[in-house]
mmCIF file of C-alpha atoms and ligand atoms in Angstrom:
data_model
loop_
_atom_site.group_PDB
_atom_site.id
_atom_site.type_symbol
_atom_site.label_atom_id
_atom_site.label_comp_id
_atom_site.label_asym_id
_atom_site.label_seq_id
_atom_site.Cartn_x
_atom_site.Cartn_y
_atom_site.Cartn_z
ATOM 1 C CA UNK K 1 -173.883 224.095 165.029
ATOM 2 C CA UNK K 2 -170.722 225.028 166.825
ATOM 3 C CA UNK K 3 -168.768 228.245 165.157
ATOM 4 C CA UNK K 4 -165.335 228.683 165.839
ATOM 5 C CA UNK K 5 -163.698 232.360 166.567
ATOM 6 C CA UNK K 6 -160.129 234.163 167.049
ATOM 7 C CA UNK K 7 -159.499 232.349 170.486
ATOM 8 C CA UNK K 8 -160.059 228.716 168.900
ATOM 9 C CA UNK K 9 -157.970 229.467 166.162
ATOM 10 C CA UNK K 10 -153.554 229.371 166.771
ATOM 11 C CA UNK K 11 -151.732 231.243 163.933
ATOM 12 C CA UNK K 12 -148.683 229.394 165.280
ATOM 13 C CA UNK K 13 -149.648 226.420 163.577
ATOM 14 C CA UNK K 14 -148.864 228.446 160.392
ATOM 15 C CA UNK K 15 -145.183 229.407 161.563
ATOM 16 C CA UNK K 16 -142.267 228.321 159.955
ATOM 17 C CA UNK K 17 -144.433 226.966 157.048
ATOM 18 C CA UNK K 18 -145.103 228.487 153.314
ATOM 19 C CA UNK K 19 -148.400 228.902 151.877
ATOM 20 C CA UNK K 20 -148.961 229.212 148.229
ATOM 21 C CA UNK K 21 -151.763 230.699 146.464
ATOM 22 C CA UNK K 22 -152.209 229.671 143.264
ATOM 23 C CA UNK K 23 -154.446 232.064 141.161
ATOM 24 C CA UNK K 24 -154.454 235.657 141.748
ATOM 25 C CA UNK K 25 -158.521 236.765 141.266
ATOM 26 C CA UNK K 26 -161.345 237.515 143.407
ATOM 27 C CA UNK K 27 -159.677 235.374 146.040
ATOM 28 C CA UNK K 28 -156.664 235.145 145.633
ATOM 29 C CA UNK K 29 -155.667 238.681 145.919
ATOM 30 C CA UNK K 30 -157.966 238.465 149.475
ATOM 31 C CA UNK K 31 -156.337 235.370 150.922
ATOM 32 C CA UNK K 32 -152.578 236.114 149.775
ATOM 33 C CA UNK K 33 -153.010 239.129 151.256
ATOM 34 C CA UNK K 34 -154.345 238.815 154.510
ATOM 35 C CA UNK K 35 -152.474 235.935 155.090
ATOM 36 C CA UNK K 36 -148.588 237.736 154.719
ATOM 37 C CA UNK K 37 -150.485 240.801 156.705
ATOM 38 C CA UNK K 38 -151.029 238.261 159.142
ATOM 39 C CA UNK K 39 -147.626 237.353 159.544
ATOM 40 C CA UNK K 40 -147.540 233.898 157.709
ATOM 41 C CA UNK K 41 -144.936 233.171 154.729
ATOM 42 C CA UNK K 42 -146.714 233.675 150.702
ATOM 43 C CA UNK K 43 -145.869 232.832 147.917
ATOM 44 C CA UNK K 44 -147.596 233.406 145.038
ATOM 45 C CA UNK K 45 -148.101 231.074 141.744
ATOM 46 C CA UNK K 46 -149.063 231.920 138.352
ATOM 47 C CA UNK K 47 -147.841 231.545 135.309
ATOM 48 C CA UNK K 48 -145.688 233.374 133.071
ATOM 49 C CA UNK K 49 -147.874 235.795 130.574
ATOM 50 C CA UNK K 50 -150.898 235.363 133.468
ATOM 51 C CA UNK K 51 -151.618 239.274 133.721
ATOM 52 C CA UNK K 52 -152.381 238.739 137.491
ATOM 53 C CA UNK K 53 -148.767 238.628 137.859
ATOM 54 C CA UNK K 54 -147.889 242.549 137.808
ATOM 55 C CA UNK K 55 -150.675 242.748 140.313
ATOM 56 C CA UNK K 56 -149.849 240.560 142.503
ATOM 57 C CA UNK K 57 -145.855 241.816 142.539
ATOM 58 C CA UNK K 58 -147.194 245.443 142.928
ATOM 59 C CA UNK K 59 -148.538 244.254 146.079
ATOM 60 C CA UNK K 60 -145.203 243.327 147.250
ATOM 61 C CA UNK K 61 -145.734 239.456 147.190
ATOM 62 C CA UNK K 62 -143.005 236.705 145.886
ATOM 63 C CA UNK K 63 -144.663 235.690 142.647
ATOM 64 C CA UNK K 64 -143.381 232.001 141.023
ATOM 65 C CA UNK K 65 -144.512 229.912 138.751
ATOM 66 C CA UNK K 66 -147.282 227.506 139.635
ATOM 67 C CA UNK K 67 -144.817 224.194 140.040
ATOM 68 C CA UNK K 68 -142.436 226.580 141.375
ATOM 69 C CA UNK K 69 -144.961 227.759 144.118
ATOM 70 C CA UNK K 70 -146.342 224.403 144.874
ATOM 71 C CA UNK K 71 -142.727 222.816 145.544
ATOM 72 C CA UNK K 72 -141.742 225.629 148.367
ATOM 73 C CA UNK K 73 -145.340 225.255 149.905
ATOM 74 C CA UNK K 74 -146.270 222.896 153.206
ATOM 75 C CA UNK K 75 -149.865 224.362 151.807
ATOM 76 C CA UNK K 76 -151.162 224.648 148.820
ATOM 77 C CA UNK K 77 -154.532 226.798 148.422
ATOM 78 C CA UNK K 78 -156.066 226.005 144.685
ATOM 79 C CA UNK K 79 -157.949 229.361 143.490
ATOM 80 C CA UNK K 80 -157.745 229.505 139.979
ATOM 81 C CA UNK K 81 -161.719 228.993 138.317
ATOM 82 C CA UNK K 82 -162.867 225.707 139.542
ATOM 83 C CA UNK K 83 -163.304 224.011 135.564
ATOM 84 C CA UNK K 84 -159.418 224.966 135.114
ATOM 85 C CA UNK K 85 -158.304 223.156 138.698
ATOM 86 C CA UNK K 86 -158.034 219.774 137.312
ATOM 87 C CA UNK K 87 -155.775 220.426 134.461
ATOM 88 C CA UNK K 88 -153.308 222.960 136.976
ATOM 89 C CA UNK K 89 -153.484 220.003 139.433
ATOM 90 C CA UNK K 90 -152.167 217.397 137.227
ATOM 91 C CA UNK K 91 -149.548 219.457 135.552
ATOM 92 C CA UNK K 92 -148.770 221.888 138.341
ATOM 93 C CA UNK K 93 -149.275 220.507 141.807
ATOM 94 C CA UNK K 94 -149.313 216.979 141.810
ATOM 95 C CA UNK K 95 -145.753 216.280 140.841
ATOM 96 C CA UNK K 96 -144.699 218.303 143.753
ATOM 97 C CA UNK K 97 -147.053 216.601 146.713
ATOM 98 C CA UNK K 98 -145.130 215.133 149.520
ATOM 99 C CA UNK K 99 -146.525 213.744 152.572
ATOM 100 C CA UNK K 100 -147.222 216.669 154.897
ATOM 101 C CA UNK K 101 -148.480 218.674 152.481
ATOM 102 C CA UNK K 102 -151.586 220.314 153.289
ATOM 103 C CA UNK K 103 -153.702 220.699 149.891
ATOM 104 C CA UNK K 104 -156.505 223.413 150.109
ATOM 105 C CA UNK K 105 -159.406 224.599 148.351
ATOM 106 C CA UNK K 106 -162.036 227.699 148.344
ATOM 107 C CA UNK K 107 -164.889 225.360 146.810
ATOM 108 C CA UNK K 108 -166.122 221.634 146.699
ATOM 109 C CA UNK K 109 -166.525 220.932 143.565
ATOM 110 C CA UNK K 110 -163.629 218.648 142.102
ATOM 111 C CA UNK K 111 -162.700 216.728 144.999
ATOM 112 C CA UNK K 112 -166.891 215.769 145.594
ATOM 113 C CA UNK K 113 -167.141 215.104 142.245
ATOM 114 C CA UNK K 114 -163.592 212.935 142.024
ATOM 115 C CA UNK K 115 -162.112 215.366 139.359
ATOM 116 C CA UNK K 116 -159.042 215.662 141.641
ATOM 117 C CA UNK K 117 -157.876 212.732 143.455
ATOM 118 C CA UNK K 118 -155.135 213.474 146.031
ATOM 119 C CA UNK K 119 -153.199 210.787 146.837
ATOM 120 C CA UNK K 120 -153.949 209.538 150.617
ATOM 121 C CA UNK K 121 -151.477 210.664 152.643
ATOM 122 C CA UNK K 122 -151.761 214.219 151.419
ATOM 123 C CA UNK K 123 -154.530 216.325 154.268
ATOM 124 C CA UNK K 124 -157.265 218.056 152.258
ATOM 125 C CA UNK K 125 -158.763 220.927 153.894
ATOM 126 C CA UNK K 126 -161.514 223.689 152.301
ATOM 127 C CA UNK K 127 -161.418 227.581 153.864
ATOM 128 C CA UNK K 128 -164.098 229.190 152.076
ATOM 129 C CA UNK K 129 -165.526 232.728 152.905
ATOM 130 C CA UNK K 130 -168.912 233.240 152.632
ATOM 131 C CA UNK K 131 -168.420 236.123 150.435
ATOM 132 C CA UNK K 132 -166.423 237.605 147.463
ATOM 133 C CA UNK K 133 -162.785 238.547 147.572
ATOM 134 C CA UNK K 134 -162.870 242.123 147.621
ATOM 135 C CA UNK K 135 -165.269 241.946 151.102
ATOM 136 C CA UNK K 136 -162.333 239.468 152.120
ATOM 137 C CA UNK K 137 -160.229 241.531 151.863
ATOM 138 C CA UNK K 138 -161.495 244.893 152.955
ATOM 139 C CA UNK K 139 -163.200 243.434 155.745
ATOM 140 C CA UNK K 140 -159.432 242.070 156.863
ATOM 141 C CA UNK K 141 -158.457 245.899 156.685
ATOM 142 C CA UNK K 142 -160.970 247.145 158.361
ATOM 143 C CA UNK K 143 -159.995 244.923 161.227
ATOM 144 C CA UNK K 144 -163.008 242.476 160.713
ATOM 145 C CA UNK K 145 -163.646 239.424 158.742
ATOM 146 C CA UNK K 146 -166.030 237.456 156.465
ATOM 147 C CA UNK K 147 -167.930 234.633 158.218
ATOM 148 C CA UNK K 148 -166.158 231.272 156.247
ATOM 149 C CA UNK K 149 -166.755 227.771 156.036
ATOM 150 C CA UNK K 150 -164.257 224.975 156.845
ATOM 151 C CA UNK K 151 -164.338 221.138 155.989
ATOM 152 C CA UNK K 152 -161.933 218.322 156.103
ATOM 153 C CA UNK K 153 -161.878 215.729 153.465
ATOM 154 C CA UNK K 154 -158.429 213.947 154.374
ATOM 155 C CA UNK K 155 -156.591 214.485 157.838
ATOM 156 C CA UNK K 156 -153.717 211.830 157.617
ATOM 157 C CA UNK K 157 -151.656 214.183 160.366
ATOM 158 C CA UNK K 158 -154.590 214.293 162.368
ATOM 159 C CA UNK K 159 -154.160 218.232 162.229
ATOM 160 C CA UNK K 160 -155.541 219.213 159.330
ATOM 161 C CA UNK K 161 -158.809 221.210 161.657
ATOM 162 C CA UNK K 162 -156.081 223.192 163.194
ATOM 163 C CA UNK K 163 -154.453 223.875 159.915
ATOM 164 C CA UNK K 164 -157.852 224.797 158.364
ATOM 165 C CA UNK K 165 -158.709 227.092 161.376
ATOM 166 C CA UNK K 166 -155.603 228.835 161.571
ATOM 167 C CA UNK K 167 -155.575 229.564 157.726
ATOM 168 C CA UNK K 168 -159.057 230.811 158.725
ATOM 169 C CA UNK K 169 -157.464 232.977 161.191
ATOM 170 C CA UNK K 170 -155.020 234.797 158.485
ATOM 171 C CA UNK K 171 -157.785 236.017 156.371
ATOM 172 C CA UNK K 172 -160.262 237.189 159.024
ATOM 173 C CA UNK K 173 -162.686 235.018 159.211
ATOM 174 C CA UNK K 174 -162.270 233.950 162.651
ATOM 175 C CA UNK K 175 -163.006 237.536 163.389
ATOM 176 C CA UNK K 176 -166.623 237.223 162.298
ATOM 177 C CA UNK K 177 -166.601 233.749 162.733
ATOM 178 C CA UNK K 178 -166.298 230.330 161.380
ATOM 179 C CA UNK K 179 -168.734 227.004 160.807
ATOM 180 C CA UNK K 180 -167.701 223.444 159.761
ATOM 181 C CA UNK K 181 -169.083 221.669 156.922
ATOM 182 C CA UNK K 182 -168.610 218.930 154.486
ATOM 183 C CA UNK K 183 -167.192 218.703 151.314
ATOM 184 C CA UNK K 184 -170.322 217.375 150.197
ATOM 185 C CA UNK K 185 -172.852 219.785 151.944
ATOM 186 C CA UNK K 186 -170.636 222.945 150.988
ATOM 187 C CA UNK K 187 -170.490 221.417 147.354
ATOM 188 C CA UNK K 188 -174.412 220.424 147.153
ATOM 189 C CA UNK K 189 -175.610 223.485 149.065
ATOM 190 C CA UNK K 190 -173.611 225.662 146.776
ATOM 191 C CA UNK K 191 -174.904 224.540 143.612
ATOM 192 C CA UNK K 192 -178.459 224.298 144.992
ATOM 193 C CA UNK K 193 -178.517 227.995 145.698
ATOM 194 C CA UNK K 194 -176.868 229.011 142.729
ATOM 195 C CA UNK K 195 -179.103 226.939 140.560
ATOM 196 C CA UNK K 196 -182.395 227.786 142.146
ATOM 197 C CA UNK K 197 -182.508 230.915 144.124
ATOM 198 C CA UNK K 198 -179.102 233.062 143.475
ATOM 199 C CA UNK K 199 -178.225 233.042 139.717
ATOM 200 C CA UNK K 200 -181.103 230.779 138.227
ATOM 201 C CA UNK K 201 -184.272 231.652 140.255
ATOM 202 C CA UNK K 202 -184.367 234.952 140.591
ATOM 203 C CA UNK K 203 -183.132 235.815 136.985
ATOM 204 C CA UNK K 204 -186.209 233.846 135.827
ATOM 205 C CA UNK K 205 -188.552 235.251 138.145
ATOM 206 C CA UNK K 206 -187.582 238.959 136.942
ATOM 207 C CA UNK K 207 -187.826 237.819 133.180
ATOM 208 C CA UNK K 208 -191.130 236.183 133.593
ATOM 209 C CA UNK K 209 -192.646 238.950 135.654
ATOM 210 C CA UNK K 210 -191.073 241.276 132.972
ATOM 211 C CA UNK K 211 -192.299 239.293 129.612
ATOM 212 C CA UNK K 212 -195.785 239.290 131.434
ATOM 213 C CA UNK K 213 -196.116 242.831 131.777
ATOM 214 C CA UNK K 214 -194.949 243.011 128.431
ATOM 215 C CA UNK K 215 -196.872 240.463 126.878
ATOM 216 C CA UNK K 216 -199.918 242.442 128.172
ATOM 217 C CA UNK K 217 -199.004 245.390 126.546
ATOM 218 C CA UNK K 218 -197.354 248.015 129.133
ATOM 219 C CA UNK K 219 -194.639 249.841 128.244
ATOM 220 C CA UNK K 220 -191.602 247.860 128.797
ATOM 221 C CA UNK K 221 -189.799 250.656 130.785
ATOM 222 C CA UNK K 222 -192.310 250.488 133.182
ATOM 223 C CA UNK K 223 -191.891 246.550 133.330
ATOM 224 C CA UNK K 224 -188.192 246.985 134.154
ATOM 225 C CA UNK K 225 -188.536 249.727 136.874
ATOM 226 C CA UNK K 226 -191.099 247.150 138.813
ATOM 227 C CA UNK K 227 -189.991 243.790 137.749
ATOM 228 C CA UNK K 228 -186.083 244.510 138.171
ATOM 229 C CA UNK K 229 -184.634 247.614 138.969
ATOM 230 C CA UNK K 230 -187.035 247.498 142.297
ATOM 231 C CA UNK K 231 -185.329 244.002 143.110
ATOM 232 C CA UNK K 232 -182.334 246.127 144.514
ATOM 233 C CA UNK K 233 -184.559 247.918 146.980
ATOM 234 C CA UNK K 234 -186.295 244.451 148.322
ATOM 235 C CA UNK K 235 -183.062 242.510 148.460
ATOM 236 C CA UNK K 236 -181.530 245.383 150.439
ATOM 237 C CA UNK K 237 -184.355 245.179 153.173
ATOM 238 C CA UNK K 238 -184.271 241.403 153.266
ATOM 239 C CA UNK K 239 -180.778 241.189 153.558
ATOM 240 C CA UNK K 240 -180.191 244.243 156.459
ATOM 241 C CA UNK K 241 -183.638 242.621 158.673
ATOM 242 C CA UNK K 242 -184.768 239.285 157.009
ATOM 243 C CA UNK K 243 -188.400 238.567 155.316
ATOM 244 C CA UNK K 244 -189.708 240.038 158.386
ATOM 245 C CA UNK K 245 -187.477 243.401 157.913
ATOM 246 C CA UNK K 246 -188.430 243.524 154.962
ATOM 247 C CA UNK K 247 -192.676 243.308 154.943
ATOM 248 C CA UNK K 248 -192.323 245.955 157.838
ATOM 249 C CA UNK K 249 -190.921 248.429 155.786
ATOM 250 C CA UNK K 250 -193.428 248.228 152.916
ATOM 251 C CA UNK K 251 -196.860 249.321 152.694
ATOM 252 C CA UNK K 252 -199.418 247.117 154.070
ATOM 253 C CA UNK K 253 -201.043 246.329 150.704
ATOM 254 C CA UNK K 254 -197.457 245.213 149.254
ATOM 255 C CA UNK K 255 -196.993 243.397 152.357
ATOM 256 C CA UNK K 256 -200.757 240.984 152.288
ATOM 257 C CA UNK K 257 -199.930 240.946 148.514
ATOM 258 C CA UNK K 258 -196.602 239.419 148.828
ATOM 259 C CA UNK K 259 -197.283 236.967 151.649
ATOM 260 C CA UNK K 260 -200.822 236.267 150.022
ATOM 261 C CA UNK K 261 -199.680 235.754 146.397
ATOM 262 C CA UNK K 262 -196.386 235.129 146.694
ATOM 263 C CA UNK K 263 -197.268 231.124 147.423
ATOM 264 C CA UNK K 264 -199.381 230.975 144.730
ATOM 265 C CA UNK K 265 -196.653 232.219 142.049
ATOM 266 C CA UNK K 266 -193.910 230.131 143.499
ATOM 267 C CA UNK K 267 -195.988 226.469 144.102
ATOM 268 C CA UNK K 268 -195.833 223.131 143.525
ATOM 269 C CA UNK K 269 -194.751 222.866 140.164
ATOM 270 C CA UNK K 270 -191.521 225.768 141.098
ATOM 271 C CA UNK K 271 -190.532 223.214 144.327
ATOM 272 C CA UNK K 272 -191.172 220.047 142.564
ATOM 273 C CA UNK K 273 -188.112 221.235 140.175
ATOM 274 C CA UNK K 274 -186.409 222.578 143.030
ATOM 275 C CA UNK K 275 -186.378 218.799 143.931
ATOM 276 C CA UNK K 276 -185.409 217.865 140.813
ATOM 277 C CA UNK K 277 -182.568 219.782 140.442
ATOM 278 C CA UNK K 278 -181.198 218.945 143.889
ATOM 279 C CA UNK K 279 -181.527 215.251 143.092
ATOM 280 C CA UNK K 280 -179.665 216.311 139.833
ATOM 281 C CA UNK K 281 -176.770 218.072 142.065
ATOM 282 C CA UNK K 282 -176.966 214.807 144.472
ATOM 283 C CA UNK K 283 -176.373 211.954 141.941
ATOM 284 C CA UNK K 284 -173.836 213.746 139.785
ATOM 285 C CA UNK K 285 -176.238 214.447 136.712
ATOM 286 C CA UNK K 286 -175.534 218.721 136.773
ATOM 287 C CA UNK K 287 -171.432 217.986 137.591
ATOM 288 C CA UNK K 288 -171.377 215.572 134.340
ATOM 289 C CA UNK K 289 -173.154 218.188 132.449
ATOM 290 C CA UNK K 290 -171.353 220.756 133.469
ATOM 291 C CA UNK K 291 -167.536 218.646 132.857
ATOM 292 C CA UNK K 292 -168.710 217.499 129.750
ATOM 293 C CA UNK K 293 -169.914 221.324 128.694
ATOM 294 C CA UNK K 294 -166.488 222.529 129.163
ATOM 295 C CA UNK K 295 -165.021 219.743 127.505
ATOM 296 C CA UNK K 296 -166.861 220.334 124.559
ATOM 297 C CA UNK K 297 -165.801 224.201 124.596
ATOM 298 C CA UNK K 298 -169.517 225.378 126.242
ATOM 299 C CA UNK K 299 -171.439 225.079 123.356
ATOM 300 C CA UNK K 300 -174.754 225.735 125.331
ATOM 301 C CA UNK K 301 -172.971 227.864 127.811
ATOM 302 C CA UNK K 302 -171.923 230.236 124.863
ATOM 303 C CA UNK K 303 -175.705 229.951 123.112
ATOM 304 C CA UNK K 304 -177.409 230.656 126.567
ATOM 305 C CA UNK K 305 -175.252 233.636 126.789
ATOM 306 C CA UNK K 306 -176.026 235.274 123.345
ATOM 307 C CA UNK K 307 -179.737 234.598 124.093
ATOM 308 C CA UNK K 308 -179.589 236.487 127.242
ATOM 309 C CA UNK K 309 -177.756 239.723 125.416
ATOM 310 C CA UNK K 310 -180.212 239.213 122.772
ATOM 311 C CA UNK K 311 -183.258 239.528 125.042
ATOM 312 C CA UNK K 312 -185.135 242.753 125.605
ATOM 313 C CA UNK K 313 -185.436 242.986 129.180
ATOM 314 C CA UNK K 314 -181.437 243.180 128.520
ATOM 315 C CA UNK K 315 -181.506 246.150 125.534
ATOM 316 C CA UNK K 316 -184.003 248.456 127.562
ATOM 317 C CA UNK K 317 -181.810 248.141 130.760
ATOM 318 C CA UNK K 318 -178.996 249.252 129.121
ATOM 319 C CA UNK K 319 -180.945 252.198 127.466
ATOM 320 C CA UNK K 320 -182.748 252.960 131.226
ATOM 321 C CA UNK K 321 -179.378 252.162 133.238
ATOM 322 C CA UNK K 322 -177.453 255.003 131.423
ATOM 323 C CA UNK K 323 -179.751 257.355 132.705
ATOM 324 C CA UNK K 324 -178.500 256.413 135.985
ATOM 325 C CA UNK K 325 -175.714 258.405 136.745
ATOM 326 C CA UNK K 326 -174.883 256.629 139.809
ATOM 327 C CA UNK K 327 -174.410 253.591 138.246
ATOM 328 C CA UNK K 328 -170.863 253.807 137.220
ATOM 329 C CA UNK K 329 -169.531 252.367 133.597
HETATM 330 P P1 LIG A 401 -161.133 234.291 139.667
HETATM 331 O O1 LIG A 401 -161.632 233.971 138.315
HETATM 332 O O2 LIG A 401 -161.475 235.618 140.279
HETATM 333 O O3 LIG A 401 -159.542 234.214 139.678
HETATM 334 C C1 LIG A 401 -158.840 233.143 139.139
HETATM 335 C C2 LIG A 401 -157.357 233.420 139.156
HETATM 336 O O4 LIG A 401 -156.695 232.274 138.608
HETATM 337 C C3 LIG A 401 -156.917 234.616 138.307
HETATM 338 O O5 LIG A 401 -155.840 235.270 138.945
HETATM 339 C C4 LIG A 401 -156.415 233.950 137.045
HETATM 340 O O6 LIG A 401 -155.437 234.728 136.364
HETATM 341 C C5 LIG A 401 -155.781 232.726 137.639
HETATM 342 N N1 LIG A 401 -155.528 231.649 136.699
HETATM 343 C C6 LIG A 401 -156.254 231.249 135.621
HETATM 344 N N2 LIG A 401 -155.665 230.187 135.050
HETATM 345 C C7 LIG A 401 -154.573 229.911 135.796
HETATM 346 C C8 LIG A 401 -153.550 228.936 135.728
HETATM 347 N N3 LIG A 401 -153.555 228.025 134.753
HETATM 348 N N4 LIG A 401 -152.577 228.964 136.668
HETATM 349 C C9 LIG A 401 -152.548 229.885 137.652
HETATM 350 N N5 LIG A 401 -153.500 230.839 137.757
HETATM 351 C C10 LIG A 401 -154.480 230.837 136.850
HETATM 352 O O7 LIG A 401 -161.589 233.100 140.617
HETATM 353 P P2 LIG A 401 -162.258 233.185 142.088
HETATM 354 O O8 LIG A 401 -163.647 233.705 141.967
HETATM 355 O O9 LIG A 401 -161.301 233.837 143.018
HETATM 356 O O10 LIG A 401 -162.417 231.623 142.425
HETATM 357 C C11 LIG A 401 -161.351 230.863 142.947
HETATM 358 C C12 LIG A 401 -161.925 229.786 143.828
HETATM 359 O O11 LIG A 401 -162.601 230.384 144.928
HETATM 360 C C13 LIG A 401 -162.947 228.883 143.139
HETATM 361 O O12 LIG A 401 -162.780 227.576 143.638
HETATM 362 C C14 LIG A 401 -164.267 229.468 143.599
HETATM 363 O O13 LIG A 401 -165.318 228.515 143.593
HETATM 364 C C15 LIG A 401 -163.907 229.865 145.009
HETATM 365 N N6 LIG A 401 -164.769 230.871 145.628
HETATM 366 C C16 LIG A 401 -165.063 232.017 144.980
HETATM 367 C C17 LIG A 401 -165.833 232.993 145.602
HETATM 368 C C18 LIG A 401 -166.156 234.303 144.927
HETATM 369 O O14 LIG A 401 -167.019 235.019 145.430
HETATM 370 N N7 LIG A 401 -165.510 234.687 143.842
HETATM 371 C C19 LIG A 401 -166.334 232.766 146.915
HETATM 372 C C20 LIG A 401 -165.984 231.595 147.574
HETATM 373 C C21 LIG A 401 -165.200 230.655 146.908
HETATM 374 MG MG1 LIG A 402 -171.980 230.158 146.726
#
């Protein structure tokens, strides 16, 4: 794996040229930021009535409208929420693509999955950090960076690495340092995690553990305490020193349970649907789903949510959380 830093990286490729940011959230604030701190021309695009706009203008950056922002630009980074990009791109963007244009996104998503289709002699370049906006950005101000991914999926100029490393460069990430990918492994890999282990694993391994305690009759205040609350704690250790990090700062009995046990919880039938749902992400199954949710105005999404607020493990940590006072509101 080769990683690229600050002295493979030229922020001269980025003079003279205008980048827009369209969407003003999580990373938008982050890259729009860094970048004109970095010395490279911004311009920001959202739309009239967006409430992002006062923010962004407080911050002292040009704010336009989306088409507005997209005609001045040479690049065009697309971070508005990835089920909106399509419609912005036809409406907004496309009209406006020359050739030279650089188009860029955060994500995968819609140009794996052929929901955007940029015409061919347009380069298509992804600079995504591998972390939220707000570390973005005060990472950038603290004079480091947030280790990013970069992948080319059209390179017509034959520069579009360059481009993608030196946009790299203007929000930090060359600072901590930065590894190429592929559309499709970013896109695949990101779902994958998400789906399994992130959002979706976890989640369900803390409600199970949490119903079973339950189920069994203990009080469920004790169930949350050990099934979630402790998660923190664990994550914390795995995250600062690994799986290893972590077993060595737990008692020994925690530490034969967990590498004893912790197979038999998590076996065959928990990676056979790992499998499953990374052939899902693979032959487009989950991205049809999830286009066709949206179209249909999340139906399931919106159910799936209720149930969650509904559940108990939900009620009793909101009753056990406010006697948390660290936790703020
Ligand atoms: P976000 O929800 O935080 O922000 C979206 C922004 O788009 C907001 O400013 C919103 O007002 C604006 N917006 C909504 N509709 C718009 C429209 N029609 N025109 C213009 N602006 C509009 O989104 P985010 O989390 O920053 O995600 C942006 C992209 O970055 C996505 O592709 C996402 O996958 C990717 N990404 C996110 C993270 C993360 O941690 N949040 C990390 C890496 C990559
Ligand atoms: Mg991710």
């Amino acid at each position: 794996m080769k990683l690229y830093y600050d002295k493979d990286a030229d922020l001269d490729v980025l003079k003279g040229k205008t980048v827009a940011i369209i969407g003003y959230g999580s990373q938008g604030h982050a890259h729009a930021l860094n970048l004109s701190e970095s010395g490279i021309d911004v311009v920001v695009g959202l739309n009239a009535g967006n409430p992002d706009r006062q923010k962004a203008e407080a911050a002292g950056l040009t704010v336009l409208m989306n088409d507005a922002a997209a005609k001045k630009a040479d690049i065009i980074m697309i971070l508005v929420p990835d089920q909106i990009q399509p419609v912005v791109y036809e409406k907004d963007i496309l009209p406006h693509l020359r050739a030279g244009v650089v188009l860029a996104f955060a994500h995968g998503f819609n140009i794996h999955y052929n929901q955007i289709v940029p015409p061919a002699d347009i380069d298509v370049i992804m600079v995504a950090p591998k972390g939220p906006g707000h570390l973005v950005r005060r990472q950038y101000q603290a004079g480091s960076g947030v280790p990013s991914l970069i992948a080319i999926h059209q390179n017509p100029s034959g520069r579009a690495k360059e481009i993608a490393l030196a946009y790299a460069k203007g929000i930090g990430a060359t600072r901590a340092g930065v590894i190429e990918t592929t559309y499709r492994e970013e896109t695949e890999t990101d779902l994958f995690g998400e789906q399994a282990v992130l959002c979706g694993g976890i989640t369900e391994l803390i409600r199970a553990g949490f119903n079973t305690l339950v189920e069994a009759g203990y009080q469920p205040e004790m169930a949350y305490f050990e099934c979630l609350h402790e998660v923190k704690l664990i994550v914390d250790l795995i995250y600062e020193g690994g799986l290893g990090g972590m077993y060595y700062s737990v008692s020994d009995t925690a530490e034969y349970g967990g590498l004893v046990k912790g197979p038999v919880v998590i076996g065959d039938e928990v990676k056979n649907a790992m499998k499953k749902l990374l052939h899902d992400i693979q032959n487009g199954t989950f991205a049809t789903e999830w286009i066709l949710e949206n179209r249909a105005n999340g139906p399931t999404f919106n159910a799936y949510r209720r149930l969650l607020r509904e559940d108990k493990i939900e009620k009793i940590g909101a009753e056990l959380r406010s006697m948390m006072s660290w936790l703020k509101k």
